[in-house]
């Protein structure tokens, strides 16, 4: 436990590609640390062997069926939660606040667009039962803006076309509707990063009693 004698909070950042998740997560981490909150930032796919294989699938270095990719994401997530070195449950029980770039809603949206949605939900049921986020921050932007931002990065990955991103965005909202018990806040991803961050901090404040 931390100095306050409580478990850490799990805050997950979701969104289509180019939505600014990583940037906003880093900004929130600095803000929380300024409030003397201990934080650990992580991401999915992870840096584990599961995650390395997934990244090769996403970049096209390894050709894999969508069902295999969905199953790999689920396996990577379970290891992310349960491994005894830096697993999410271990961190949270130590009182560390965990900020995670993507979690099971990304599987629902990305994998669930290309293979049966209910099957993806079932694949991720163990993860949901083990560890639900305290807050999911969904950074929303139109698919055409997504592609503008992605194009600045250069190389595109498996799902990075405007048509796919549009469908994936819709699938995110379908998933949020299917799981109304999840604490999801939708924040418009603006070009002004500070304005976006201000809204995120407003959503996070109740978790810490501010």
CSV table of C-alpha atoms in Angstrom, one decimal:
chain,number,residue,atom,x,y,z
A,1,UNK,CA,0.0,0.0,0.0
A,2,UNK,CA,1.0,3.6,-0.5
A,3,UNK,CA,1.4,6.3,2.2
A,4,UNK,CA,-2.4,6.7,2.2
A,5,UNK,CA,-2.9,3.0,2.9
A,6,UNK,CA,-4.9,2.4,-0.2
A,7,UNK,CA,-4.5,0.4,-3.4
A,8,UNK,CA,-3.5,2.1,-6.6
A,9,UNK,CA,-5.9,3.2,-9.3
A,10,UNK,CA,-5.9,1.8,-12.8
A,11,UNK,CA,-6.5,4.4,-15.4
A,12,UNK,CA,-6.8,3.2,-19.0
A,13,UNK,CA,-6.4,5.4,-22.1
A,14,UNK,CA,-8.3,4.2,-25.2
A,15,UNK,CA,-8.9,5.7,-28.7
A,16,UNK,CA,-8.4,5.1,-32.4
A,17,UNK,CA,-4.9,5.6,-33.8
A,18,UNK,CA,-3.5,9.1,-33.6
A,19,UNK,CA,-5.9,10.1,-30.8
A,20,UNK,CA,-3.0,11.2,-28.5
A,21,UNK,CA,-3.3,8.5,-25.8
A,22,UNK,CA,0.4,8.3,-25.2
A,23,UNK,CA,0.9,12.0,-25.0
A,24,UNK,CA,-2.0,12.6,-22.7
A,25,UNK,CA,-1.0,9.7,-20.5
A,26,UNK,CA,2.5,11.1,-20.0
A,27,UNK,CA,1.0,14.5,-19.2
A,28,UNK,CA,-1.3,13.0,-16.6
A,29,UNK,CA,1.5,11.0,-15.0
A,30,UNK,CA,3.5,14.2,-14.5
A,31,UNK,CA,0.5,15.9,-13.0
A,32,UNK,CA,-0.2,13.0,-10.6
A,33,UNK,CA,3.4,12.8,-9.5
A,34,UNK,CA,3.3,16.6,-8.7
A,35,UNK,CA,0.5,15.6,-6.3
A,36,UNK,CA,2.8,13.1,-4.7
A,37,UNK,CA,1.1,10.1,-6.3
A,38,UNK,CA,3.3,7.2,-7.3
A,39,UNK,CA,2.6,6.1,-10.9
A,40,UNK,CA,3.6,3.4,-13.3
A,41,UNK,CA,3.0,3.8,-17.0
A,42,UNK,CA,2.6,0.8,-19.3
A,43,UNK,CA,1.0,-0.1,-22.6
A,44,UNK,CA,-0.4,-2.9,-24.7
A,45,UNK,CA,0.9,-4.7,-26.6
A,46,UNK,CA,3.4,-5.1,-23.8
A,47,UNK,CA,7.2,-5.5,-23.9
A,48,UNK,CA,6.8,-9.3,-23.2
A,49,UNK,CA,7.5,-12.0,-25.8
A,50,UNK,CA,3.7,-12.0,-26.4
A,51,UNK,CA,3.8,-8.3,-27.1
A,52,UNK,CA,6.9,-8.5,-29.4
A,53,UNK,CA,5.1,-11.1,-31.5
A,54,UNK,CA,2.0,-8.9,-31.7
A,55,UNK,CA,4.0,-5.9,-32.8
A,56,UNK,CA,5.4,-8.0,-35.6
A,57,UNK,CA,1.9,-9.0,-36.6
A,58,UNK,CA,0.7,-5.3,-36.6
A,59,UNK,CA,3.6,-4.1,-38.7
A,60,UNK,CA,3.2,-6.9,-41.2
A,61,UNK,CA,6.5,-8.6,-40.4
A,62,UNK,CA,4.6,-11.7,-39.4
A,63,UNK,CA,1.4,-12.7,-41.3
A,64,UNK,CA,-1.2,-14.0,-38.9
A,65,UNK,CA,-5.0,-14.6,-39.0
A,66,UNK,CA,-7.2,-12.1,-37.2
A,67,UNK,CA,-8.3,-14.9,-34.8
A,68,UNK,CA,-4.8,-15.7,-33.8
A,69,UNK,CA,-4.1,-12.0,-33.3
A,70,UNK,CA,-7.1,-11.6,-31.0
A,71,UNK,CA,-6.0,-14.6,-29.0
A,72,UNK,CA,-2.5,-13.2,-28.7
A,73,UNK,CA,-3.8,-9.9,-27.4
A,74,UNK,CA,-5.9,-11.8,-24.7
A,75,UNK,CA,-2.8,-13.8,-23.7
A,76,UNK,CA,-0.6,-10.7,-23.6
A,77,UNK,CA,-3.2,-9.0,-21.4
A,78,UNK,CA,-3.4,-11.9,-18.9
A,79,UNK,CA,0.3,-11.9,-18.5
A,80,UNK,CA,0.3,-8.1,-18.2
A,81,UNK,CA,-2.2,-8.5,-15.3
A,82,UNK,CA,-0.7,-11.5,-13.5
A,83,UNK,CA,3.1,-11.6,-14.0
A,84,UNK,CA,4.9,-11.5,-10.7
A,85,UNK,CA,7.6,-9.0,-11.8
A,86,UNK,CA,5.6,-5.9,-12.9
A,87,UNK,CA,2.1,-7.2,-13.3
A,88,UNK,CA,-0.8,-4.8,-13.0
A,89,UNK,CA,-2.3,-6.5,-10.0
A,90,UNK,CA,1.0,-6.5,-8.2
A,91,UNK,CA,1.6,-2.8,-8.8
A,92,UNK,CA,-1.9,-1.8,-7.7
A,93,UNK,CA,-1.7,-3.9,-4.5
A,94,UNK,CA,1.6,-2.1,-3.7
A,95,UNK,CA,-0.3,1.2,-3.9
A,96,UNK,CA,1.1,2.3,-7.2
A,97,UNK,CA,-1.3,4.0,-9.7
A,98,UNK,CA,-1.1,2.4,-13.1
A,99,UNK,CA,-1.7,4.3,-16.3
A,100,UNK,CA,-2.2,2.0,-19.3
A,101,UNK,CA,-2.2,2.8,-23.0
A,102,UNK,CA,-4.9,0.4,-24.3
A,103,UNK,CA,-6.6,-2.5,-22.5
A,104,UNK,CA,-9.5,-4.8,-23.3
A,105,UNK,CA,-11.7,-2.2,-24.9
A,106,UNK,CA,-9.1,-2.0,-27.7
A,107,UNK,CA,-9.6,-5.7,-28.2
A,108,UNK,CA,-13.4,-5.3,-28.4
A,109,UNK,CA,-13.0,-2.5,-30.9
A,110,UNK,CA,-10.1,-3.6,-33.1
A,111,UNK,CA,-10.4,-7.4,-33.0
A,112,UNK,CA,-14.2,-7.3,-32.7
A,113,UNK,CA,-14.4,-5.5,-36.0
A,114,UNK,CA,-12.8,-8.4,-37.9
A,115,UNK,CA,-13.8,-11.5,-36.0
A,116,UNK,CA,-17.0,-12.3,-34.1
A,117,UNK,CA,-17.5,-9.7,-31.4
A,118,UNK,CA,-19.0,-12.1,-28.8
A,119,UNK,CA,-15.9,-14.4,-29.2
A,120,UNK,CA,-13.6,-11.6,-28.5
A,121,UNK,CA,-15.6,-10.7,-25.4
A,122,UNK,CA,-15.4,-14.2,-24.2
A,123,UNK,CA,-11.6,-14.3,-24.8
A,124,UNK,CA,-11.3,-11.3,-22.6
A,125,UNK,CA,-13.7,-12.3,-19.9
A,126,UNK,CA,-10.9,-13.6,-17.6
A,127,UNK,CA,-9.1,-10.2,-17.8
A,128,UNK,CA,-12.4,-8.3,-17.0
A,129,UNK,CA,-13.0,-10.6,-14.1
A,130,UNK,CA,-9.5,-10.2,-12.8
A,131,UNK,CA,-9.1,-6.5,-13.1
A,132,UNK,CA,-11.5,-3.7,-14.3
A,133,UNK,CA,-10.1,-0.2,-14.7
A,134,UNK,CA,-11.1,2.4,-12.2
A,135,UNK,CA,-11.5,4.8,-15.2
A,136,UNK,CA,-11.4,4.5,-18.9
A,137,UNK,CA,-10.5,7.7,-20.8
A,138,UNK,CA,-11.6,7.5,-24.4
A,139,UNK,CA,-9.9,10.1,-26.5
A,140,UNK,CA,-12.3,10.7,-29.4
A,141,UNK,CA,-11.6,12.2,-32.8
A,142,UNK,CA,-13.0,11.6,-36.4
A,143,UNK,CA,-11.3,8.9,-38.5
A,144,UNK,CA,-10.2,11.4,-41.1
A,145,UNK,CA,-8.3,13.4,-38.4
A,146,UNK,CA,-6.9,10.1,-37.2
A,147,UNK,CA,-5.3,9.5,-40.5
A,148,UNK,CA,-3.9,13.0,-40.8
A,149,UNK,CA,-2.1,12.5,-37.5
A,150,UNK,CA,-1.0,9.0,-38.3
A,151,UNK,CA,0.5,10.1,-41.7
A,152,UNK,CA,2.8,12.4,-39.8
A,153,UNK,CA,4.4,9.3,-38.2
A,154,UNK,CA,5.4,7.7,-41.5
A,155,UNK,CA,5.0,3.9,-41.5
A,156,UNK,CA,1.4,2.6,-41.1
A,157,UNK,CA,0.3,-0.5,-39.3
A,158,UNK,CA,-2.3,-3.2,-39.9
A,159,UNK,CA,-5.4,-1.2,-39.0
A,160,UNK,CA,-4.4,2.2,-40.0
A,161,UNK,CA,-6.7,3.1,-42.9
A,162,UNK,CA,-9.5,5.7,-42.7
A,163,UNK,CA,-12.2,3.1,-43.4
A,164,UNK,CA,-10.9,0.7,-40.7
A,165,UNK,CA,-10.5,3.5,-38.2
A,166,UNK,CA,-14.1,4.7,-38.8
A,167,UNK,CA,-15.4,1.2,-38.2
A,168,UNK,CA,-13.2,0.7,-35.1
A,169,UNK,CA,-14.4,4.0,-33.6
A,170,UNK,CA,-18.0,2.8,-34.0
A,171,UNK,CA,-17.1,-0.5,-32.4
A,172,UNK,CA,-15.6,1.3,-29.4
A,173,UNK,CA,-19.0,3.0,-28.8
A,174,UNK,CA,-20.8,-0.3,-29.3
A,175,UNK,CA,-18.6,-1.8,-26.6
A,176,UNK,CA,-19.2,1.1,-24.2
A,177,UNK,CA,-22.9,0.6,-24.6
A,178,UNK,CA,-22.6,-3.2,-24.0
A,179,UNK,CA,-20.7,-2.7,-20.7
A,180,UNK,CA,-22.5,0.2,-19.0
A,181,UNK,CA,-21.0,-0.8,-15.6
A,182,UNK,CA,-17.6,0.4,-16.8
A,183,UNK,CA,-16.5,3.9,-15.7
A,184,UNK,CA,-15.9,5.4,-19.2
A,185,UNK,CA,-15.4,9.1,-19.9
A,186,UNK,CA,-15.3,10.4,-23.5
A,187,UNK,CA,-13.0,13.3,-24.1
A,188,UNK,CA,-12.6,15.1,-27.4
A,189,UNK,CA,-9.0,14.9,-28.5
A,190,UNK,CA,-8.3,18.5,-29.5
A,191,UNK,CA,-5.2,20.0,-31.2
A,192,UNK,CA,-4.7,22.0,-28.0
A,193,UNK,CA,-3.2,19.3,-25.8
A,194,UNK,CA,-3.5,21.4,-22.6
A,195,UNK,CA,-7.3,21.7,-23.1
A,196,UNK,CA,-7.6,18.0,-23.5
A,197,UNK,CA,-5.5,17.4,-20.5
A,198,UNK,CA,-7.6,19.7,-18.4
A,199,UNK,CA,-10.7,17.6,-19.1
A,200,UNK,CA,-8.9,14.4,-18.3
A,201,UNK,CA,-7.7,15.8,-14.9
A,202,UNK,CA,-11.3,16.7,-14.2
A,203,UNK,CA,-12.4,13.2,-14.8
A,204,UNK,CA,-9.6,11.7,-12.7
A,205,UNK,CA,-10.0,14.0,-9.7
A,206,UNK,CA,-12.9,12.0,-8.1
A,207,UNK,CA,-10.8,8.9,-8.0
A,208,UNK,CA,-8.5,10.6,-5.5
A,209,UNK,CA,-11.1,12.6,-3.7
A,210,UNK,CA,-9.9,16.0,-5.0
